[in-house]
PDB file of C-alpha atoms in Angstrom:
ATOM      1  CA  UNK A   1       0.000   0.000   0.000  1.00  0.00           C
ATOM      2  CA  UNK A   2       1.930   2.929  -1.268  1.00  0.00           C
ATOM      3  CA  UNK A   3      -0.681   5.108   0.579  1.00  0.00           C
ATOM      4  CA  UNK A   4       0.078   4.249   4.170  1.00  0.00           C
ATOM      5  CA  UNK A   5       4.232   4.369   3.077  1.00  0.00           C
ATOM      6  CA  UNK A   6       3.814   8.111   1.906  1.00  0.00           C
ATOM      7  CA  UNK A   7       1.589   9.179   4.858  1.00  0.00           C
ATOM      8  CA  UNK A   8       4.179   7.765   7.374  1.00  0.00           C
ATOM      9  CA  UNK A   9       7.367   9.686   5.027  1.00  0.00           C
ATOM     10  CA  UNK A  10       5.363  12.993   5.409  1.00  0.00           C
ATOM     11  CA  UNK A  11       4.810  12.694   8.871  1.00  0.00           C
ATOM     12  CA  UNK A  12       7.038  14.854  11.046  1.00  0.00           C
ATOM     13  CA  UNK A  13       9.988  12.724  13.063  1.00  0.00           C
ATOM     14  CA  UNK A  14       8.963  14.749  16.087  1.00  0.00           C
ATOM     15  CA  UNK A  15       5.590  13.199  16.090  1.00  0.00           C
ATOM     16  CA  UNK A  16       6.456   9.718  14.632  1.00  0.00           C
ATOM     17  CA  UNK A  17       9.868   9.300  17.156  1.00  0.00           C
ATOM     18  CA  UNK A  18       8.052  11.392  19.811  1.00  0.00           C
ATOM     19  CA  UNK A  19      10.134   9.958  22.842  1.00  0.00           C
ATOM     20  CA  UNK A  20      13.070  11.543  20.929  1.00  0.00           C
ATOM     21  CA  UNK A  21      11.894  14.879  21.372  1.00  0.00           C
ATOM     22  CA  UNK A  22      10.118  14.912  24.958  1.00  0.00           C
ATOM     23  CA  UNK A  23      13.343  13.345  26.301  1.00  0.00           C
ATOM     24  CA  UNK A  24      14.417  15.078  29.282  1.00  0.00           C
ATOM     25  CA  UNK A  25      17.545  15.821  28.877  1.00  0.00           C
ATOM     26  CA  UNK A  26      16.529  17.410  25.279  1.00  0.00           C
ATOM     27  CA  UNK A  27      13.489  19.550  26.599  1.00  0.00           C
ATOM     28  CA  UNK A  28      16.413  20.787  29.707  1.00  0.00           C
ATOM     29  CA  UNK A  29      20.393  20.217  28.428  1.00  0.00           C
ATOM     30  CA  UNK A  30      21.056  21.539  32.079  1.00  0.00           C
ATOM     31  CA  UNK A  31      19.858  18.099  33.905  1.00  0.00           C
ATOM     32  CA  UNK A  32      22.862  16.318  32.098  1.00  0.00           C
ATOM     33  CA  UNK A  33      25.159  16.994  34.370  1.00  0.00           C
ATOM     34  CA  UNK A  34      27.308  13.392  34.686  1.00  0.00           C
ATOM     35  CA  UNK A  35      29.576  12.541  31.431  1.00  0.00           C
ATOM     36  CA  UNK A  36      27.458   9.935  30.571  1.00  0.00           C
ATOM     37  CA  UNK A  37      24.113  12.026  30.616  1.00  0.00           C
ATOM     38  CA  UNK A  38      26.286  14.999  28.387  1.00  0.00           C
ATOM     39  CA  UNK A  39      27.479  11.907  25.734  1.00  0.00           C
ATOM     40  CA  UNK A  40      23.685  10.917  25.813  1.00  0.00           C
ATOM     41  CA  UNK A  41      22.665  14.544  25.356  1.00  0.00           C
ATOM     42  CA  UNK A  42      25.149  14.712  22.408  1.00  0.00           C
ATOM     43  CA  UNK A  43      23.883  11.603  20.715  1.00  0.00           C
ATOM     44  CA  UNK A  44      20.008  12.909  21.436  1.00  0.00           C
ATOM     45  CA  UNK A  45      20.842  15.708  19.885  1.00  0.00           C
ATOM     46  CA  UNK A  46      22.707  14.616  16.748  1.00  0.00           C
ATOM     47  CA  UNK A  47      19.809  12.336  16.361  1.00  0.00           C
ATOM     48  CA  UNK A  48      17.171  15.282  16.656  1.00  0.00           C
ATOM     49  CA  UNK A  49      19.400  17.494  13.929  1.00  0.00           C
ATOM     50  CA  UNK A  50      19.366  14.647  11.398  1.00  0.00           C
ATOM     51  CA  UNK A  51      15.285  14.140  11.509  1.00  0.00           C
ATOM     52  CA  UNK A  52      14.615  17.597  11.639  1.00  0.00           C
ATOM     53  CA  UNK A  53      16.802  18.525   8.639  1.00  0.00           C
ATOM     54  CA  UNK A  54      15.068  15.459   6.836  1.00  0.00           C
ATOM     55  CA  UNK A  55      11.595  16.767   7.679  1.00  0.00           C
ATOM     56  CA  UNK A  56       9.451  18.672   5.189  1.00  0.00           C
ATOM     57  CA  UNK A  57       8.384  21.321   7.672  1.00  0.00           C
ATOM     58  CA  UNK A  58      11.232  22.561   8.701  1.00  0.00           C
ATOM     59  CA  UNK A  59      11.319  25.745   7.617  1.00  0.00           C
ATOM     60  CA  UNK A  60       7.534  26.592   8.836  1.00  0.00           C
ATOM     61  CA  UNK A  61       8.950  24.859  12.168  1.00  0.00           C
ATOM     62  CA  UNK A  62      11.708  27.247  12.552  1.00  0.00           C
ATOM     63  CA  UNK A  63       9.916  29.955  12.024  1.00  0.00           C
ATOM     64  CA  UNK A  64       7.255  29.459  14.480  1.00  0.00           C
ATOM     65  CA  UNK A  65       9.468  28.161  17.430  1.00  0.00           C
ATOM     66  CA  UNK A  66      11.548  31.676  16.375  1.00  0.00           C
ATOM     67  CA  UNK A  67       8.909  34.403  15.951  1.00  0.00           C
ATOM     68  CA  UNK A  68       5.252  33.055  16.990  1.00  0.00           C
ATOM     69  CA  UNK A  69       6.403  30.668  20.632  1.00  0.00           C
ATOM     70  CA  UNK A  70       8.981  30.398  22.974  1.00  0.00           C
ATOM     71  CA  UNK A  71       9.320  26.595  22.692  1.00  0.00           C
ATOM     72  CA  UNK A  72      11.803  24.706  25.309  1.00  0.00           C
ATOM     73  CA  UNK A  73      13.713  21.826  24.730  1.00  0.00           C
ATOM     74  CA  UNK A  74      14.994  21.018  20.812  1.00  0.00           C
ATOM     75  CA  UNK A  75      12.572  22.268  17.535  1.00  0.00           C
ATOM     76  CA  UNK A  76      13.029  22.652  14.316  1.00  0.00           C
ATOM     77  CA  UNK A  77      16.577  21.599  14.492  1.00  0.00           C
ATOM     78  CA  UNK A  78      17.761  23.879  16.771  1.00  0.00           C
ATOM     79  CA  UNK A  79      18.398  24.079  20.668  1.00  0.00           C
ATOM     80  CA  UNK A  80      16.590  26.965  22.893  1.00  0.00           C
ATOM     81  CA  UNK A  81      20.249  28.593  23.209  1.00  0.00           C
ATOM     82  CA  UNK A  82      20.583  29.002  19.045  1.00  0.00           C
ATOM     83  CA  UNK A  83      17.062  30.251  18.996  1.00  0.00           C
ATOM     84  CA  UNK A  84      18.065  32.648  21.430  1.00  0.00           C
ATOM     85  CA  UNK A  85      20.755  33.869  19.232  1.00  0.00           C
ATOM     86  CA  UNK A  86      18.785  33.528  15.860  1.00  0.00           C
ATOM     87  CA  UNK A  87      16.043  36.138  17.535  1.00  0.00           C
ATOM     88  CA  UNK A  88      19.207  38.424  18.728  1.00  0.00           C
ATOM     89  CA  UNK A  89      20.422  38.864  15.503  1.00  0.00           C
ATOM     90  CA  UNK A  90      16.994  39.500  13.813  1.00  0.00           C
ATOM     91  CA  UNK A  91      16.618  41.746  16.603  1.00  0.00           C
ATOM     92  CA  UNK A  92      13.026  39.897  17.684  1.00  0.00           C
ATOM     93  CA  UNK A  93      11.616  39.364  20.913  1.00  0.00           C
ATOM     94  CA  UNK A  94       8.678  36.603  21.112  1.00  0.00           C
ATOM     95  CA  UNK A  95       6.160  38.137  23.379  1.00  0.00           C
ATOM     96  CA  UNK A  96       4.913  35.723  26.734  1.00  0.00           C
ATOM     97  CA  UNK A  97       1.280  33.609  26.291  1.00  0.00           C
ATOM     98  CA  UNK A  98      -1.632  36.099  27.040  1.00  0.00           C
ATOM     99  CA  UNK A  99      -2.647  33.989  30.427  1.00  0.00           C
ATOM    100  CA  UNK A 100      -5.232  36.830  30.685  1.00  0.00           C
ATOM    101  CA  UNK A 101      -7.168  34.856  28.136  1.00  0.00           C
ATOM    102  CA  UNK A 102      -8.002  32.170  30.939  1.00  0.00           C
ATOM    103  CA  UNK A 103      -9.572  34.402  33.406  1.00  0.00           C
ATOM    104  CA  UNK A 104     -12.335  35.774  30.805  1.00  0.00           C
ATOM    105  CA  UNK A 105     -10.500  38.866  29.692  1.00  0.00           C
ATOM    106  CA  UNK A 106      -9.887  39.718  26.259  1.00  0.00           C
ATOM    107  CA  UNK A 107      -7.058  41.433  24.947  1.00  0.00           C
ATOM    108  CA  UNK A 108      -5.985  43.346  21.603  1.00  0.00           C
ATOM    109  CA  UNK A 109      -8.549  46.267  22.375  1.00  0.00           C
ATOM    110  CA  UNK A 110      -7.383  49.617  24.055  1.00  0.00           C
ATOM    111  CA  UNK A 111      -9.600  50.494  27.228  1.00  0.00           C
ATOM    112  CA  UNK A 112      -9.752  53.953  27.694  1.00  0.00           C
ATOM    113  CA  UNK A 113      -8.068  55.594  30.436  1.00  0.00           C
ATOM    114  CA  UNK A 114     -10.749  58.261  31.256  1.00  0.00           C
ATOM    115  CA  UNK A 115     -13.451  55.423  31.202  1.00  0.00           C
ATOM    116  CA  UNK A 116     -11.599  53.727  34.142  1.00  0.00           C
ATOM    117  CA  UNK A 117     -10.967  56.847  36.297  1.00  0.00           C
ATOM    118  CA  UNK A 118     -14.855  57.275  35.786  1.00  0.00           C
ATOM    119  CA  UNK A 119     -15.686  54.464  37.033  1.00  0.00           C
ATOM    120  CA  UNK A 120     -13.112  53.880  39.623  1.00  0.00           C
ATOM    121  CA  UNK A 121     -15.032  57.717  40.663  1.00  0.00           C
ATOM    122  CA  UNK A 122     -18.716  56.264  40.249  1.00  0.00           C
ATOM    123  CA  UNK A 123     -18.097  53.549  42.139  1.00  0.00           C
ATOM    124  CA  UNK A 124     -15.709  54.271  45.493  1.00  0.00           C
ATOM    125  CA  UNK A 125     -16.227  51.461  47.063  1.00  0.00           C
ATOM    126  CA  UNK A 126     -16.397  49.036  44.108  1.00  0.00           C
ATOM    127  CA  UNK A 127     -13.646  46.371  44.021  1.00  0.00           C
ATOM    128  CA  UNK A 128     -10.318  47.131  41.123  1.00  0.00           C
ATOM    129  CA  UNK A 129     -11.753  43.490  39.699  1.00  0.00           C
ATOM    130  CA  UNK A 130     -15.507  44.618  39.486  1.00  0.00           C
ATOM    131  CA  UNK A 131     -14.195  47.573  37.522  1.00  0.00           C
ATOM    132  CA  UNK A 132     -11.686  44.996  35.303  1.00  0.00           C
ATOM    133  CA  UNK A 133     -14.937  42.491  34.348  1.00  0.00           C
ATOM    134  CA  UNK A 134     -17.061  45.515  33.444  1.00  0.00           C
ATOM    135  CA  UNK A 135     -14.435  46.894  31.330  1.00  0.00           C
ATOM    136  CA  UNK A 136     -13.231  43.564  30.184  1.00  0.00           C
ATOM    137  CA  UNK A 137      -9.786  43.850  31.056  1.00  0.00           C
ATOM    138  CA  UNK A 138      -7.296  42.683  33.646  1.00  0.00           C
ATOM    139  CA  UNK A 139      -6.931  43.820  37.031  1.00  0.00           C
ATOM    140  CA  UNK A 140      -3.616  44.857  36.417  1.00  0.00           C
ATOM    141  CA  UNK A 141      -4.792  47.151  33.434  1.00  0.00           C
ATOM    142  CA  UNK A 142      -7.177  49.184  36.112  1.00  0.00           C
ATOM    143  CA  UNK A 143      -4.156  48.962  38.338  1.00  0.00           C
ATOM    144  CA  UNK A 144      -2.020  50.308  36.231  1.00  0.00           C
ATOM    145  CA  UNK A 145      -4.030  53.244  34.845  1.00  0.00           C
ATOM    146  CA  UNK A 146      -4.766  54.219  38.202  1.00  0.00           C
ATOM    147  CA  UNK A 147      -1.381  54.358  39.464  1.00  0.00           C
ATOM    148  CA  UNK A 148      -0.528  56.488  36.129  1.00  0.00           C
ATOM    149  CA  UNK A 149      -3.287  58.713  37.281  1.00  0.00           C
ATOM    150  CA  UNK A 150      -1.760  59.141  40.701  1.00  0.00           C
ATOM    151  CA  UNK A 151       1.746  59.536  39.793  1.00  0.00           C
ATOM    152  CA  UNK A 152       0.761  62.218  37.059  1.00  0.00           C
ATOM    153  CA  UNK A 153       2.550  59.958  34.537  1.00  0.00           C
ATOM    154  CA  UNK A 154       0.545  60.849  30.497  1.00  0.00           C
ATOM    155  CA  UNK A 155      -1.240  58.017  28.906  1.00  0.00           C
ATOM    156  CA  UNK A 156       1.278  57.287  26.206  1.00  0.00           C
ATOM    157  CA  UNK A 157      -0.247  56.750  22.623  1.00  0.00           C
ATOM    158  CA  UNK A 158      -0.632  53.254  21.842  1.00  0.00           C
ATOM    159  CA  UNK A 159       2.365  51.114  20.285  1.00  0.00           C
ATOM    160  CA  UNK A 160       2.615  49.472  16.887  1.00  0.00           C
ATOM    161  CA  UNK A 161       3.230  46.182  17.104  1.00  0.00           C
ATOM    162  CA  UNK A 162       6.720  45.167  15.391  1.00  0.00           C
ATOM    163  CA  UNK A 163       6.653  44.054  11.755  1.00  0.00           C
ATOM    164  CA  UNK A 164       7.561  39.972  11.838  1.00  0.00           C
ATOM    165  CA  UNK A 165      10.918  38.998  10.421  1.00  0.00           C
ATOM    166  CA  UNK A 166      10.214  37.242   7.101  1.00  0.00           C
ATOM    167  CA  UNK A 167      10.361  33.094   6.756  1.00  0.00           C
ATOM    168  CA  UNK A 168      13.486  34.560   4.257  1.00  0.00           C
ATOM    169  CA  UNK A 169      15.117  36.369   7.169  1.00  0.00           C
ATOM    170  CA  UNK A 170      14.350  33.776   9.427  1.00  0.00           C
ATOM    171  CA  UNK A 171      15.922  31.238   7.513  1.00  0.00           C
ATOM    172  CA  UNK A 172      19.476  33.556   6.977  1.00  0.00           C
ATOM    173  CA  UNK A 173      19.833  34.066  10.571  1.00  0.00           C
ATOM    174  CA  UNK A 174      19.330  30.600  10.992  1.00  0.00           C
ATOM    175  CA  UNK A 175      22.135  29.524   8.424  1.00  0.00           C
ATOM    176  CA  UNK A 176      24.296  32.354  10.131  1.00  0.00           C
ATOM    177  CA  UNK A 177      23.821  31.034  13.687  1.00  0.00           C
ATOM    178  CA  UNK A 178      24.473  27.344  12.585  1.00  0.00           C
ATOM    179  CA  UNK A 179      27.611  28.212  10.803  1.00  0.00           C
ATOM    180  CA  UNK A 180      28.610  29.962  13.644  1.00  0.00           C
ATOM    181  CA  UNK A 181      28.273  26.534  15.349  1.00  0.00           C
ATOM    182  CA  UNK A 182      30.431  24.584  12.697  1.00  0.00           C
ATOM    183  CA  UNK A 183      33.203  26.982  12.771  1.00  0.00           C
ATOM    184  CA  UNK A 184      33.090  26.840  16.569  1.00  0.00           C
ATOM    185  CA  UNK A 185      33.294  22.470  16.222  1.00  0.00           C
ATOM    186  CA  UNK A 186      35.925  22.558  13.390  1.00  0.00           C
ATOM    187  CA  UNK A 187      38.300  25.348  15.609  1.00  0.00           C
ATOM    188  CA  UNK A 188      37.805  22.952  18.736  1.00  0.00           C
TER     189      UNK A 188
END
């Protein structure tokens, strides 16, 4: 059945040799801490390069774990370290998950500073988190627009969110940082 053989070639290593990946030692290089655990590290790691360079996704991989998630352990055929370095150089910071999400509140719309100084003024008495639900924000956005009011501080305008890196950009910083890597081996 030629059907069933091309389904398992396209499917990802990292799903198909899944203990690979969740190993401990690969999701946290600092627990290998005997020579035997580094060597094993080494040879989990070599192992993870080699089906990640094979895998059809790797580019749209990269670029995720780089730009969209902070992913631990080993993706895309890179360690957390050389991700680290590939968002240095294209000057990229991945932004934390919006936990805010999980306690009802949704983000990606401005609340108005004056509206929450209003109602902080309606309602004395009211609780900072009865203000937040009826505004539909965090607690720590009231919070933090009522300290501003109280320390005098202006109501900056609001930012622009940073223009990705492109999957081409992406992909040179990655070829930079893992040539880095080979020079560093070959010099050793």
């Amino acid at each position: 059945m030629t059907g069933a053989n091309s389904t398992a070639q396209q499917t990802p290593a990292c799903i198909s040799d899944a203990e690979l990946f969740m190993d401990e030692l690969l999701e946290d290089p600092s627990l290998a801490q005997t020579r035997e655990e580094r060597r094993r590290l080494q040879l989990l790691t070599a192992k993870a390069e080699q089906n990640c360079l094979h895998c059809p996704l790797l580019e749209q991989c990269l670029y995720d774990a780089v730009v969209k998630h902070e992913v631990a352990g080993y993706c895309a055929g890179t360690t957390q370290r050389q991700r680290q370095l590939i968002r240095h150089r294209l000057n990229w910071r991945v932004e934390g998950e919006n936990l805010d999400i999980f306690a009802g509140v949704h983000s990606g719309h401005q609340i108005d500073h004056d509206e929450v100084l209003r109602l902080r003024q309606a309602n004395p008495t009211d609780s900072l988190e009865s203000i937040a639900l009826r505004l539909g924000c965090s607690l720590s956005t009231v919070k933090r627009h009522l300290r501003k009011e109280r320390r005098g501080e202006s109501i900056g305008r609001v930012k622009l969110a940073p223009v990705s890196p492109s999957v081409e950009q992406v992909m040179a910083a990655y070829q930079d940082v893992m040539g880095v890597r080979e020079q560093g081996r070959r010099a050793a």
